Short mmCIF file of C-alpha atoms in Angstrom, two decimals:
data_model
loop_
_atom_site.label_atom_id
_atom_site.label_comp_id
_atom_site.label_asym_id
_atom_site.label_seq_id
_atom_site.Cartn_x
_atom_site.Cartn_y
_atom_site.Cartn_z
CA UNK A 1 73.34 115.64 58.23
CA UNK A 2 75.53 118.33 59.74
CA UNK A 3 77.59 117.39 62.80
CA UNK A 4 75.82 118.22 66.05
CA UNK A 5 77.84 119.93 68.79
CA UNK A 6 78.23 117.55 71.71
CA UNK A 7 79.64 118.50 75.12
CA UNK A 8 83.20 117.19 75.32
CA UNK A 9 82.71 115.98 78.90
CA UNK A 10 79.72 113.85 77.83
CA UNK A 11 81.59 112.54 74.79
CA UNK A 12 84.52 111.44 76.96
CA UNK A 13 82.18 109.81 79.47
CA UNK A 14 80.41 107.79 76.75
CA UNK A 15 83.68 106.89 75.01
CA UNK A 16 85.17 105.59 78.25
CA UNK A 17 82.05 103.61 79.12
CA UNK A 18 81.64 101.99 75.70
CA UNK A 19 84.15 99.11 76.18
CA UNK A 20 82.19 97.99 79.26
CA UNK A 21 78.89 98.18 77.38
CA UNK A 22 80.42 96.14 74.56
CA UNK A 23 81.54 93.43 77.03
CA UNK A 24 78.03 93.29 78.52
CA UNK A 25 76.48 92.89 75.06
CA UNK A 26 78.94 90.11 74.23
CA UNK A 27 78.24 88.25 77.47
CA UNK A 28 74.48 88.58 77.08
CA UNK A 29 74.70 87.22 73.53
CA UNK A 30 76.46 84.11 74.83
CA UNK A 31 74.03 83.42 77.70
CA UNK A 32 71.39 81.15 76.20
CA UNK A 33 69.41 80.67 79.43
CA UNK A 34 69.13 84.40 80.03
CA UNK A 35 68.16 85.10 76.40
CA UNK A 36 65.41 82.47 76.50
CA UNK A 37 64.05 83.69 79.83
CA UNK A 38 64.09 87.31 78.70
CA UNK A 39 62.56 86.69 75.28
CA UNK A 40 60.00 84.02 76.21
CA UNK A 41 57.05 86.44 76.03
CA UNK A 42 58.36 88.31 72.99
CA UNK A 43 58.71 85.21 70.81
CA UNK A 44 55.02 84.45 71.30
CA UNK A 45 53.98 87.54 69.35
CA UNK A 46 57.05 88.59 67.37
CA UNK A 47 57.92 86.38 64.42
CA UNK A 48 61.26 88.10 63.71
CA UNK A 49 62.54 87.57 67.26
CA UNK A 50 61.23 83.99 67.23
CA UNK A 51 63.20 83.26 64.03
CA UNK A 52 66.36 84.86 65.43
CA UNK A 53 66.14 82.75 68.56
CA UNK A 54 65.55 79.67 66.40
CA UNK A 55 68.74 80.45 64.45
CA UNK A 56 70.60 81.03 67.71
CA UNK A 57 69.49 77.63 69.01
CA UNK A 58 69.97 75.60 65.84
CA UNK A 59 73.18 77.03 64.46
CA UNK A 60 75.58 77.30 67.38
CA UNK A 61 78.75 79.25 66.82
CA UNK A 62 81.72 76.97 67.62
CA UNK A 63 84.30 79.71 67.02
CA UNK A 64 86.50 80.73 69.90
CA UNK A 65 86.97 84.24 68.53
CA UNK A 66 84.30 86.72 67.51
CA UNK A 67 84.27 90.28 66.24
CA UNK A 68 81.37 92.55 67.14
CA UNK A 69 80.91 95.76 65.20
CA UNK A 70 78.51 97.79 67.29
CA UNK A 71 77.21 101.31 67.00
CA UNK A 72 75.60 102.91 70.01
CA UNK A 73 73.32 105.88 69.52
CA UNK A 74 73.01 108.51 72.22
CA UNK A 75 70.85 111.55 72.79
CA UNK A 76 71.48 114.46 75.09
CA UNK A 77 69.01 114.74 77.94
CA UNK A 78 68.31 117.89 79.87
CA UNK A 79 66.36 116.81 82.95
CA UNK A 80 63.29 118.89 83.68
CA UNK A 81 61.72 119.81 86.99
CA UNK A 82 58.25 120.36 85.58
CA UNK A 83 56.38 121.09 82.39
CA UNK A 84 58.58 123.21 80.09
CA UNK A 85 61.14 123.81 82.86
CA UNK A 86 64.68 122.68 82.16
CA UNK A 87 67.17 122.35 85.01
CA UNK A 88 69.65 125.14 84.55
CA UNK A 89 72.77 124.26 86.45
CA UNK A 90 76.21 123.13 85.31
CA UNK A 91 76.48 119.53 84.18
CA UNK A 92 72.72 118.92 84.09
CA UNK A 93 72.95 117.67 80.49
CA UNK A 94 73.66 113.97 80.20
CA UNK A 95 74.02 111.37 77.47
CA UNK A 96 71.42 108.60 77.31
CA UNK A 97 71.88 105.51 75.18
CA UNK A 98 68.83 105.06 72.96
CA UNK A 99 69.89 102.28 70.62
CA UNK A 100 72.53 99.66 69.90
CA UNK A 101 73.06 98.49 66.34
CA UNK A 102 75.15 95.70 64.98
CA UNK A 103 76.91 96.63 61.79
CA UNK A 104 77.80 94.39 58.89
CA UNK A 105 81.57 94.24 58.53
CA UNK A 106 81.27 95.47 54.96
CA UNK A 107 80.12 98.83 56.32
CA UNK A 108 83.21 99.44 58.47
CA UNK A 109 84.87 101.24 55.57
CA UNK A 110 82.07 103.84 55.54
CA UNK A 111 83.32 105.55 58.72
CA UNK A 112 85.84 107.62 56.82
CA UNK A 113 83.27 108.44 54.13
CA UNK A 114 80.77 109.66 56.72
CA UNK A 115 83.47 111.72 58.40
CA UNK A 116 84.35 113.30 55.04
CA UNK A 117 80.64 113.98 54.43
CA UNK A 118 80.41 115.82 57.76
CA UNK A 119 83.45 117.93 56.88
CA UNK A 120 82.02 118.73 53.44
CA UNK A 121 78.58 119.64 54.81
CA UNK A 122 80.13 121.75 57.53
CA UNK A 123 82.09 123.70 54.89
CA UNK A 124 78.82 124.40 53.05
CA UNK A 125 76.71 125.47 56.03
CA UNK A 126 79.41 126.52 58.53
CA UNK A 127 77.57 124.82 61.38
CA UNK A 128 80.66 124.33 63.53
CA UNK A 129 84.05 125.99 63.62
CA UNK A 130 86.34 123.56 61.80
CA UNK A 131 88.95 123.44 64.57
CA UNK A 132 86.24 122.16 66.94
CA UNK A 133 85.55 119.12 64.76
CA UNK A 134 87.52 116.14 66.08
CA UNK A 135 89.87 114.38 63.71
CA UNK A 136 88.32 111.14 62.58
CA UNK A 137 90.85 109.36 60.37
#
């Protein structure tokens, strides 16, 4: 639960890219033909996805405005050149997106609580120098 040190350069890269990723997710979610073509094999064997697509088809959203609360999860990757060999040159570490989650709007208020939890845990285990933790109001 302690904050994990993340290279600032990678953080900035991901932060700057996120608005574009969010726009792509929004556009994909509004493209019925693409969703059907992409999910046609999945819905044959996955009941959950089949029911979601059924809801999508049968309960269209007539609203002109929408709010998407998305959380993207990233992992740091250190490319290797062979078994147990990590590339050891500057900037070889990179962020890879591993998951996108939608978040219920009722959970938006938890951001500050999680930030406070990280600060509290860091005080207990001294994992990171406090001045290196970004402010997260």
